[in-house]
């Protein structure tokens, strides 16, 4: 299945470095907990964390959204929870893409119950047009059109995650 490039690898790397600098500016002197939302954020998380100068602890969560047909039902299940206790900590959630906003809204609500000092969101991509639930994104890589994209962690049926760029899957 061919993939048309939307965001080239170099373009992504440049933006990720800018995002890392923005996080450094805000959290200088702190030791935040960076939370990767698996699996889609794997490359973004790794590149972002290594581009930051601020020392950070790294942790991982995996959630799954149940989809009733083509639309999300709004039900989110935790498949892997954090190991680190985030009470009193600065937390940065690292997401691949914010689509309807359902997953992120759920995660923000859940993390707030654990009394962190602050929660910020870094998302590589956002489909603002597709938003159903309003969510704040503090550090955004790219706002993209409402199209299905793959690569740089994003999958279609678990495929294409290892591409170094983001592209649109052509039906052929
Ligand atoms: P939301 O809950 O609708 O915001 O969905 C967020 C999740 O859906 C993301 O973390 C992705 O795993 C997945 N997703 C949304 N749009 C795309 C896409 O275009 N390609 C691949 N996965 C996507």
JSON list of C-alpha atoms and ligand atoms in Angstrom, two decimals:
[
{"chain": "A", "resi": 1, "resn": "UNK", "atom": "CA", "xyz": [0.00, 0.00, 0.00]},
{"chain": "A", "resi": 2, "resn": "UNK", "atom": "CA", "xyz": [1.62, 3.29, -1.04]},
{"chain": "A", "resi": 3, "resn": "UNK", "atom": "CA", "xyz": [2.03, 6.16, 1.40]},
{"chain": "A", "resi": 4, "resn": "UNK", "atom": "CA", "xyz": [2.18, 9.78, 0.20]},
{"chain": "A", "resi": 5, "resn": "UNK", "atom": "CA", "xyz": [4.48, 11.88, 2.37]},
{"chain": "A", "resi": 6, "resn": "UNK", "atom": "CA", "xyz": [2.70, 14.59, 4.36]},
{"chain": "A", "resi": 7, "resn": "UNK", "atom": "CA", "xyz": [5.47, 15.47, 6.83]},
{"chain": "A", "resi": 8, "resn": "UNK", "atom": "CA", "xyz": [9.05, 14.59, 5.91]},
{"chain": "A", "resi": 9, "resn": "UNK", "atom": "CA", "xyz": [11.40, 13.09, 8.51]},
{"chain": "A", "resi": 10, "resn": "UNK", "atom": "CA", "xyz": [13.58, 16.25, 8.63]},
{"chain": "A", "resi": 11, "resn": "UNK", "atom": "CA", "xyz": [10.52, 18.48, 9.08]},
{"chain": "A", "resi": 12, "resn": "UNK", "atom": "CA", "xyz": [9.34, 16.33, 11.99]},
{"chain": "A", "resi": 13, "resn": "UNK", "atom": "CA", "xyz": [12.77, 16.33, 13.65]},
{"chain": "A", "resi": 14, "resn": "UNK", "atom": "CA", "xyz": [13.04, 20.13, 13.39]},
{"chain": "A", "resi": 15, "resn": "UNK", "atom": "CA", "xyz": [9.61, 20.61, 14.97]},
{"chain": "A", "resi": 16, "resn": "UNK", "atom": "CA", "xyz": [10.27, 18.05, 17.72]},
{"chain": "A", "resi": 17, "resn": "UNK", "atom": "CA", "xyz": [13.44, 19.95, 18.69]},
{"chain": "A", "resi": 18, "resn": "UNK", "atom": "CA", "xyz": [11.47, 23.21, 18.88]},
{"chain": "A", "resi": 19, "resn": "UNK", "atom": "CA", "xyz": [8.89, 21.51, 21.10]},
{"chain": "A", "resi": 20, "resn": "UNK", "atom": "CA", "xyz": [11.66, 20.16, 23.35]},
{"chain": "A", "resi": 21, "resn": "UNK", "atom": "CA", "xyz": [13.05, 23.69, 23.73]},
{"chain": "A", "resi": 22, "resn": "UNK", "atom": "CA", "xyz": [9.59, 25.02, 24.64]},
{"chain": "A", "resi": 23, "resn": "UNK", "atom": "CA", "xyz": [9.26, 22.34, 27.34]},
{"chain": "A", "resi": 24, "resn": "UNK", "atom": "CA", "xyz": [12.79, 23.11, 28.59]},
{"chain": "A", "resi": 25, "resn": "UNK", "atom": "CA", "xyz": [11.90, 26.80, 28.92]},
{"chain": "A", "resi": 26, "resn": "UNK", "atom": "CA", "xyz": [8.83, 26.04, 31.03]},
{"chain": "A", "resi": 27, "resn": "UNK", "atom": "CA", "xyz": [10.19, 23.23, 33.16]},
{"chain": "A", "resi": 28, "resn": "UNK", "atom": "CA", "xyz": [13.81, 24.27, 33.67]},
{"chain": "A", "resi": 29, "resn": "UNK", "atom": "CA", "xyz": [15.05, 23.14, 37.07]},
{"chain": "A", "resi": 30, "resn": "UNK", "atom": "CA", "xyz": [12.20, 20.64, 37.52]},
{"chain": "A", "resi": 31, "resn": "UNK", "atom": "CA", "xyz": [12.24, 16.90, 36.93]},
{"chain": "A", "resi": 32, "resn": "UNK", "atom": "CA", "xyz": [8.99, 16.21, 35.06]},
{"chain": "A", "resi": 33, "resn": "UNK", "atom": "CA", "xyz": [7.51, 12.80, 34.37]},
{"chain": "A", "resi": 34, "resn": "UNK", "atom": "CA", "xyz": [7.14, 12.27, 30.63]},
{"chain": "A", "resi": 35, "resn": "UNK", "atom": "CA", "xyz": [4.31, 9.85, 29.93]},
{"chain": "A", "resi": 36, "resn": "UNK", "atom": "CA", "xyz": [4.27, 8.07, 26.58]},
{"chain": "A", "resi": 37, "resn": "UNK", "atom": "CA", "xyz": [0.87, 6.92, 25.40]},
{"chain": "A", "resi": 38, "resn": "UNK", "atom": "CA", "xyz": [1.65, 3.65, 23.65]},
{"chain": "A", "resi": 39, "resn": "UNK", "atom": "CA", "xyz": [2.09, 2.60, 21.01]},
{"chain": "A", "resi": 40, "resn": "UNK", "atom": "CA", "xyz": [1.69, 5.51, 18.62]},
{"chain": "A", "resi": 41, "resn": "UNK", "atom": "CA", "xyz": [3.90, 7.99, 20.47]},
{"chain": "A", "resi": 42, "resn": "UNK", "atom": "CA", "xyz": [6.95, 5.69, 20.57]},
{"chain": "A", "resi": 43, "resn": "UNK", "atom": "CA", "xyz": [9.21, 7.60, 18.15]},
{"chain": "A", "resi": 44, "resn": "UNK", "atom": "CA", "xyz": [7.91, 11.04, 19.10]},
{"chain": "A", "resi": 45, "resn": "UNK", "atom": "CA", "xyz": [8.45, 10.27, 22.78]},
{"chain": "A", "resi": 46, "resn": "UNK", "atom": "CA", "xyz": [11.96, 8.98, 22.26]},
{"chain": "A", "resi": 47, "resn": "UNK", "atom": "CA", "xyz": [13.01, 11.89, 20.01]},
{"chain": "A", "resi": 48, "resn": "UNK", "atom": "CA", "xyz": [11.36, 14.51, 22.24]},
{"chain": "A", "resi": 49, "resn": "UNK", "atom": "CA", "xyz": [12.89, 13.14, 25.45]},
{"chain": "A", "resi": 50, "resn": "UNK", "atom": "CA", "xyz": [16.38, 13.06, 23.91]},
{"chain": "A", "resi": 51, "resn": "UNK", "atom": "CA", "xyz": [16.05, 16.57, 22.48]},
{"chain": "A", "resi": 52, "resn": "UNK", "atom": "CA", "xyz": [15.21, 17.97, 25.94]},
{"chain": "A", "resi": 53, "resn": "UNK", "atom": "CA", "xyz": [17.93, 19.27, 28.22]},
{"chain": "A", "resi": 54, "resn": "UNK", "atom": "CA", "xyz": [15.71, 19.04, 31.31]},
{"chain": "A", "resi": 55, "resn": "UNK", "atom": "CA", "xyz": [16.20, 15.83, 33.26]},
{"chain": "A", "resi": 56, "resn": "UNK", "atom": "CA", "xyz": [13.00, 13.80, 33.15]},
{"chain": "A", "resi": 57, "resn": "UNK", "atom": "CA", "xyz": [11.61, 10.50, 34.35]},
{"chain": "A", "resi": 58, "resn": "UNK", "atom": "CA", "xyz": [10.04, 8.37, 31.63]},
{"chain": "A", "resi": 59, "resn": "UNK", "atom": "CA", "xyz": [6.94, 6.26, 32.05]},
{"chain": "A", "resi": 60, "resn": "UNK", "atom": "CA", "xyz": [4.41, 4.53, 29.82]},
{"chain": "A", "resi": 61, "resn": "UNK", "atom": "CA", "xyz": [0.66, 4.05, 29.59]},
{"chain": "A", "resi": 62, "resn": "UNK", "atom": "CA", "xyz": [-1.37, 2.10, 27.11]},
{"chain": "A", "resi": 63, "resn": "UNK", "atom": "CA", "xyz": [-5.06, 2.72, 26.57]},
{"chain": "A", "resi": 64, "resn": "UNK", "atom": "CA", "xyz": [-7.56, 1.43, 24.09]},
{"chain": "A", "resi": 65, "resn": "UNK", "atom": "CA", "xyz": [-10.64, 3.21, 22.84]},
{"chain": "A", "resi": 66, "resn": "UNK", "atom": "CA", "xyz": [-13.64, 1.16, 21.91]},
{"chain": "A", "resi": 67, "resn": "UNK", "atom": "CA", "xyz": [-15.08, 2.09, 18.58]},
{"chain": "A", "resi": 68, "resn": "UNK", "atom": "CA", "xyz": [-18.72, 1.42, 17.75]},
{"chain": "A", "resi": 69, "resn": "UNK", "atom": "CA", "xyz": [-18.55, 1.27, 13.97]},
{"chain": "A", "resi": 70, "resn": "UNK", "atom": "CA", "xyz": [-16.59, 4.23, 12.68]},
{"chain": "A", "resi": 71, "resn": "UNK", "atom": "CA", "xyz": [-17.08, 6.55, 15.61]},
{"chain": "A", "resi": 72, "resn": "UNK", "atom": "CA", "xyz": [-15.60, 6.35, 19.07]},
{"chain": "A", "resi": 73, "resn": "UNK", "atom": "CA", "xyz": [-18.01, 5.32, 21.81]},
{"chain": "A", "resi": 74, "resn": "UNK", "atom": "CA", "xyz": [-16.09, 7.40, 24.32]},
{"chain": "A", "resi": 75, "resn": "UNK", "atom": "CA", "xyz": [-15.20, 4.34, 26.38]},
{"chain": "A", "resi": 76, "resn": "UNK", "atom": "CA", "xyz": [-11.49, 4.14, 27.14]},
{"chain": "A", "resi": 77, "resn": "UNK", "atom": "CA", "xyz": [-9.80, 1.21, 28.87]},
{"chain": "A", "resi": 78, "resn": "UNK", "atom": "CA", "xyz": [-6.37, 1.22, 30.52]},
{"chain": "A", "resi": 79, "resn": "UNK", "atom": "CA", "xyz": [-4.21, -1.67, 29.32]},
{"chain": "A", "resi": 80, "resn": "UNK", "atom": "CA", "xyz": [-1.02, -0.55, 31.06]},
{"chain": "A", "resi": 81, "resn": "UNK", "atom": "CA", "xyz": [-0.88, 1.97, 33.87]},
{"chain": "A", "resi": 82, "resn": "UNK", "atom": "CA", "xyz": [1.98, 4.15, 35.12]},
{"chain": "A", "resi": 83, "resn": "UNK", "atom": "CA", "xyz": [4.66, 2.74, 37.43]},
{"chain": "A", "resi": 84, "resn": "UNK", "atom": "CA", "xyz": [5.61, 6.16, 38.84]},
{"chain": "A", "resi": 85, "resn": "UNK", "atom": "CA", "xyz": [3.47, 7.89, 41.48]},
{"chain": "A", "resi": 86, "resn": "UNK", "atom": "CA", "xyz": [2.75, 11.30, 39.93]},
{"chain": "A", "resi": 87, "resn": "UNK", "atom": "CA", "xyz": [1.40, 12.96, 43.08]},
{"chain": "A", "resi": 88, "resn": "UNK", "atom": "CA", "xyz": [3.04, 16.39, 43.38]},
{"chain": "A", "resi": 89, "resn": "UNK", "atom": "CA", "xyz": [4.92, 15.95, 40.09]},
{"chain": "A", "resi": 90, "resn": "UNK", "atom": "CA", "xyz": [4.95, 17.91, 36.86]},
{"chain": "A", "resi": 91, "resn": "UNK", "atom": "CA", "xyz": [3.56, 15.56, 34.19]},
{"chain": "A", "resi": 92, "resn": "UNK", "atom": "CA", "xyz": [3.85, 15.86, 30.42]},
{"chain": "A", "resi": 93, "resn": "UNK", "atom": "CA", "xyz": [1.55, 13.53, 28.49]},
{"chain": "A", "resi": 94, "resn": "UNK", "atom": "CA", "xyz": [3.11, 12.65, 25.13]},
{"chain": "A", "resi": 95, "resn": "UNK", "atom": "CA", "xyz": [0.53, 11.73, 22.47]},
{"chain": "A", "resi": 96, "resn": "UNK", "atom": "CA", "xyz": [0.94, 10.89, 18.81]},
{"chain": "A", "resi": 97, "resn": "UNK", "atom": "CA", "xyz": [-2.27, 12.47, 17.57]},
{"chain": "A", "resi": 98, "resn": "UNK", "atom": "CA", "xyz": [-5.37, 14.11, 19.03]},
{"chain": "A", "resi": 99, "resn": "UNK", "atom": "CA", "xyz": [-8.35, 13.23, 16.87]},
{"chain": "A", "resi": 100, "resn": "UNK", "atom": "CA", "xyz": [-11.79, 13.40, 18.54]},
{"chain": "A", "resi": 101, "resn": "UNK", "atom": "CA", "xyz": [-10.08, 14.25, 21.85]},
{"chain": "A", "resi": 102, "resn": "UNK", "atom": "CA", "xyz": [-11.83, 11.38, 23.67]},
{"chain": "A", "resi": 103, "resn": "UNK", "atom": "CA", "xyz": [-8.67, 9.55, 24.70]},
{"chain": "A", "resi": 104, "resn": "UNK", "atom": "CA", "xyz": [-6.89, 12.65, 25.93]},
{"chain": "A", "resi": 105, "resn": "UNK", "atom": "CA", "xyz": [-9.92, 13.96, 27.85]},
{"chain": "A", "resi": 106, "resn": "UNK", "atom": "CA", "xyz": [-10.12, 10.62, 29.64]},
{"chain": "A", "resi": 107, "resn": "UNK", "atom": "CA", "xyz": [-6.40, 10.59, 30.45]},
{"chain": "A", "resi": 108, "resn": "UNK", "atom": "CA", "xyz": [-6.45, 14.16, 31.76]},
{"chain": "A", "resi": 109, "resn": "UNK", "atom": "CA", "xyz": [-9.39, 13.37, 34.01]},
{"chain": "A", "resi": 110, "resn": "UNK", "atom": "CA", "xyz": [-7.74, 10.20, 35.28]},
{"chain": "A", "resi": 111, "resn": "UNK", "atom": "CA", "xyz": [-4.38, 11.84, 36.01]},
{"chain": "A", "resi": 112, "resn": "UNK", "atom": "CA", "xyz": [-6.01, 14.74, 37.86]},
{"chain": "A", "resi": 113, "resn": "UNK", "atom": "CA", "xyz": [-7.36, 12.25, 40.43]},
{"chain": "A", "resi": 114, "resn": "UNK", "atom": "CA", "xyz": [-3.73, 11.43, 41.27]},
{"chain": "A", "resi": 115, "resn": "UNK", "atom": "CA", "xyz": [-2.97, 15.03, 42.28]},
{"chain": "A", "resi": 116, "resn": "UNK", "atom": "CA", "xyz": [0.00, 15.93, 40.09]},
{"chain": "A", "resi": 117, "resn": "UNK", "atom": "CA", "xyz": [1.53, 19.40, 40.50]},
{"chain": "A", "resi": 118, "resn": "UNK", "atom": "CA", "xyz": [0.73, 20.12, 36.85]},
{"chain": "A", "resi": 119, "resn": "UNK", "atom": "CA", "xyz": [-0.27, 18.26, 33.70]},
{"chain": "A", "resi": 120, "resn": "UNK", "atom": "CA", "xyz": [0.80, 19.40, 30.25]},
{"chain": "A", "resi": 121, "resn": "UNK", "atom": "CA", "xyz": [0.13, 17.78, 26.90]},
{"chain": "A", "resi": 122, "resn": "UNK", "atom": "CA", "xyz": [2.58, 17.43, 24.02]},
{"chain": "A", "resi": 123, "resn": "UNK", "atom": "CA", "xyz": [1.02, 16.08, 20.83]},
{"chain": "A", "resi": 124, "resn": "UNK", "atom": "CA", "xyz": [2.83, 15.67, 17.54]},
{"chain": "A", "resi": 125, "resn": "UNK", "atom": "CA", "xyz": [-0.35, 15.97, 15.49]},
{"chain": "A", "resi": 126, "resn": "UNK", "atom": "CA", "xyz": [-3.86, 17.35, 15.92]},
{"chain": "A", "resi": 127, "resn": "UNK", "atom": "CA", "xyz": [-6.89, 17.04, 13.68]},
{"chain": "A", "resi": 128, "resn": "UNK", "atom": "CA", "xyz": [-8.66, 20.05, 15.10]},
{"chain": "A", "resi": 129, "resn": "UNK", "atom": "CA", "xyz": [-11.52, 19.67, 12.61]},
{"chain": "A", "resi": 130, "resn": "UNK", "atom": "CA", "xyz": [-12.33, 16.23, 14.03]},
{"chain": "A", "resi": 131, "resn": "UNK", "atom": "CA", "xyz": [-12.56, 17.35, 17.65]},
{"chain": "A", "resi": 132, "resn": "UNK", "atom": "CA", "xyz": [-15.65, 16.19, 19.58]},
{"chain": "A", "resi": 133, "resn": "UNK", "atom": "CA", "xyz": [-14.34, 16.84, 23.09]},
{"chain": "A", "resi": 134, "resn": "UNK", "atom": "CA", "xyz": [-12.44, 20.08, 23.76]},
{"chain": "A", "resi": 135, "resn": "UNK", "atom": "CA", "xyz": [-8.97, 19.38, 25.14]},
{"chain": "A", "resi": 136, "resn": "UNK", "atom": "CA", "xyz": [-5.97, 21.61, 25.73]},
{"chain": "A", "resi": 137, "resn": "UNK", "atom": "CA", "xyz": [-2.74, 20.81, 23.93]},
{"chain": "A", "resi": 138, "resn": "UNK", "atom": "CA", "xyz": [0.18, 22.79, 25.35]},
{"chain": "A", "resi": 139, "resn": "UNK", "atom": "CA", "xyz": [2.80, 21.80, 22.81]},
{"chain": "A", "resi": 140, "resn": "UNK", "atom": "CA", "xyz": [1.58, 20.94, 19.32]},
{"chain": "A", "resi": 141, "resn": "UNK", "atom": "CA", "xyz": [3.73, 19.77, 16.43]},
{"chain": "A", "resi": 142, "resn": "UNK", "atom": "CA", "xyz": [1.41, 20.11, 13.46]},
{"chain": "A", "resi": 143, "resn": "UNK", "atom": "CA", "xyz": [-2.28, 20.76, 12.91]},
{"chain": "A", "resi": 144, "resn": "UNK", "atom": "CA", "xyz": [-3.30, 18.51, 10.03]},
{"chain": "A", "resi": 145, "resn": "UNK", "atom": "CA", "xyz": [-6.38, 18.01, 7.85]},
{"chain": "A", "resi": 146, "resn": "UNK", "atom": "CA", "xyz": [-8.96, 15.41, 8.83]},
{"chain": "A", "resi": 147, "resn": "UNK", "atom": "CA", "xyz": [-7.30, 12.53, 6.98]},
{"chain": "A", "resi": 148, "resn": "UNK", "atom": "CA", "xyz": [-6.06, 9.16, 8.14]},
{"chain": "A", "resi": 149, "resn": "UNK", "atom": "CA", "xyz": [-2.28, 9.24, 8.49]},
{"chain": "A", "resi": 150, "resn": "UNK", "atom": "CA", "xyz": [0.38, 6.62, 9.21]},
{"chain": "A", "resi": 151, "resn": "UNK", "atom": "CA", "xyz": [4.08, 6.51, 10.02]},
{"chain": "A", "resi": 152, "resn": "UNK", "atom": "CA", "xyz": [6.40, 7.80, 12.76]},
{"chain": "A", "resi": 153, "resn": "UNK", "atom": "CA", "xyz": [4.52, 5.58, 15.24]},
{"chain": "A", "resi": 154, "resn": "UNK", "atom": "CA", "xyz": [1.05, 5.82, 13.74]},
{"chain": "A", "resi": 155, "resn": "UNK", "atom": "CA", "xyz": [-0.40, 2.62, 12.34]},
{"chain": "A", "resi": 156, "resn": "UNK", "atom": "CA", "xyz": [-3.00, 1.13, 10.10]},
{"chain": "A", "resi": 157, "resn": "UNK", "atom": "CA", "xyz": [-3.70, -2.34, 11.50]},
{"chain": "A", "resi": 158, "resn": "UNK", "atom": "CA", "xyz": [-0.30, -2.25, 13.28]},
{"chain": "A", "resi": 159, "resn": "UNK", "atom": "CA", "xyz": [1.56, -1.53, 10.03]},
{"chain": "A", "resi": 160, "resn": "UNK", "atom": "CA", "xyz": [3.62, 1.51, 9.00]},
{"chain": "A", "resi": 161, "resn": "UNK", "atom": "CA", "xyz": [4.69, 2.46, 12.53]},
{"chain": "A", "resi": 162, "resn": "UNK", "atom": "CA", "xyz": [8.35, 2.24, 11.60]},
{"chain": "A", "resi": 163, "resn": "UNK", "atom": "CA", "xyz": [8.26, 4.82, 8.81]},
{"chain": "A", "resi": 164, "resn": "UNK", "atom": "CA", "xyz": [10.43, 7.85, 9.72]},
{"chain": "A", "resi": 165, "resn": "UNK", "atom": "CA", "xyz": [7.88, 10.23, 8.15]},
{"chain": "A", "resi": 166, "resn": "UNK", "atom": "CA", "xyz": [4.10, 10.80, 8.35]},
{"chain": "A", "resi": 167, "resn": "UNK", "atom": "CA", "xyz": [2.01, 10.10, 5.28]},
{"chain": "A", "resi": 168, "resn": "UNK", "atom": "CA", "xyz": [-1.43, 9.47, 3.89]},
{"chain": "A", "resi": 169, "resn": "UNK", "atom": "CA", "xyz": [-2.34, 5.92, 2.96]},
{"chain": "A", "resi": 170, "resn": "UNK", "atom": "CA", "xyz": [-3.59, 5.71, -0.61]},
{"chain": "A", "resi": 171, "resn": "UNK", "atom": "CA", "xyz": [-6.28, 3.06, -1.29]},
{"chain": "A", "resi": 172, "resn": "UNK", "atom": "CA", "xyz": [-4.93, 0.94, -4.09]},
{"chain": "B", "resi": 1, "resn": "LIG", "atom": "P1", "xyz": [-9.13, 10.23, 19.84]},
{"chain": "B", "resi": 1, "resn": "LIG", "atom": "O1", "xyz": [-9.52, 9.62, 21.13]},
{"chain": "B", "resi": 1, "resn": "LIG", "atom": "O2", "xyz": [-10.24, 10.21, 18.82]},
{"chain": "B", "resi": 1, "resn": "LIG", "atom": "O3", "xyz": [-8.54, 11.64, 19.96]},
{"chain": "B", "resi": 1, "resn": "LIG", "atom": "O4", "xyz": [-8.07, 9.29, 19.18]},
{"chain": "B", "resi": 1, "resn": "LIG", "atom": "C1", "xyz": [-6.75, 9.28, 19.50]},
{"chain": "B", "resi": 1, "resn": "LIG", "atom": "C2", "xyz": [-6.09, 7.99, 19.02]},
{"chain": "B", "resi": 1, "resn": "LIG", "atom": "O5", "xyz": [-6.67, 7.46, 17.80]},
{"chain": "B", "resi": 1, "resn": "LIG", "atom": "C3", "xyz": [-4.65, 8.30, 18.67]},
{"chain": "B", "resi": 1, "resn": "LIG", "atom": "O6", "xyz": [-3.81, 8.21, 19.82]},
{"chain": "B", "resi": 1, "resn": "LIG", "atom": "C4", "xyz": [-4.34, 7.26, 17.61]},
{"chain": "B", "resi": 1, "resn": "LIG", "atom": "O7", "xyz": [-3.91, 6.07, 18.21]},
{"chain": "B", "resi": 1, "resn": "LIG", "atom": "C5", "xyz": [-5.67, 7.02, 16.91]},
{"chain": "B", "resi": 1, "resn": "LIG", "atom": "N1", "xyz": [-5.74, 7.81, 15.66]},
{"chain": "B", "resi": 1, "resn": "LIG", "atom": "C6", "xyz": [-6.49, 8.91, 15.43]},
{"chain": "B", "resi": 1, "resn": "LIG", "atom": "N2", "xyz": [-6.31, 9.38, 14.17]},
{"chain": "B", "resi": 1, "resn": "LIG", "atom": "C7", "xyz": [-5.40, 8.56, 13.59]},
{"chain": "B", "resi": 1, "resn": "LIG", "atom": "C8", "xyz": [-4.78, 8.52, 12.29]},
{"chain": "B", "resi": 1, "resn": "LIG", "atom": "O8", "xyz": [-5.01, 9.36, 11.39]},
{"chain": "B", "resi": 1, "resn": "LIG", "atom": "N3", "xyz": [-3.89, 7.51, 12.08]},
{"chain": "B", "resi": 1, "resn": "LIG", "atom": "C9", "xyz": [-3.60, 6.58, 13.02]},
{"chain": "B", "resi": 1, "resn": "LIG", "atom": "N4", "xyz": [-4.14, 6.57, 14.24]},
{"chain": "B", "resi": 1, "resn": "LIG", "atom": "C10", "xyz": [-5.04, 7.56, 14.53]}
]
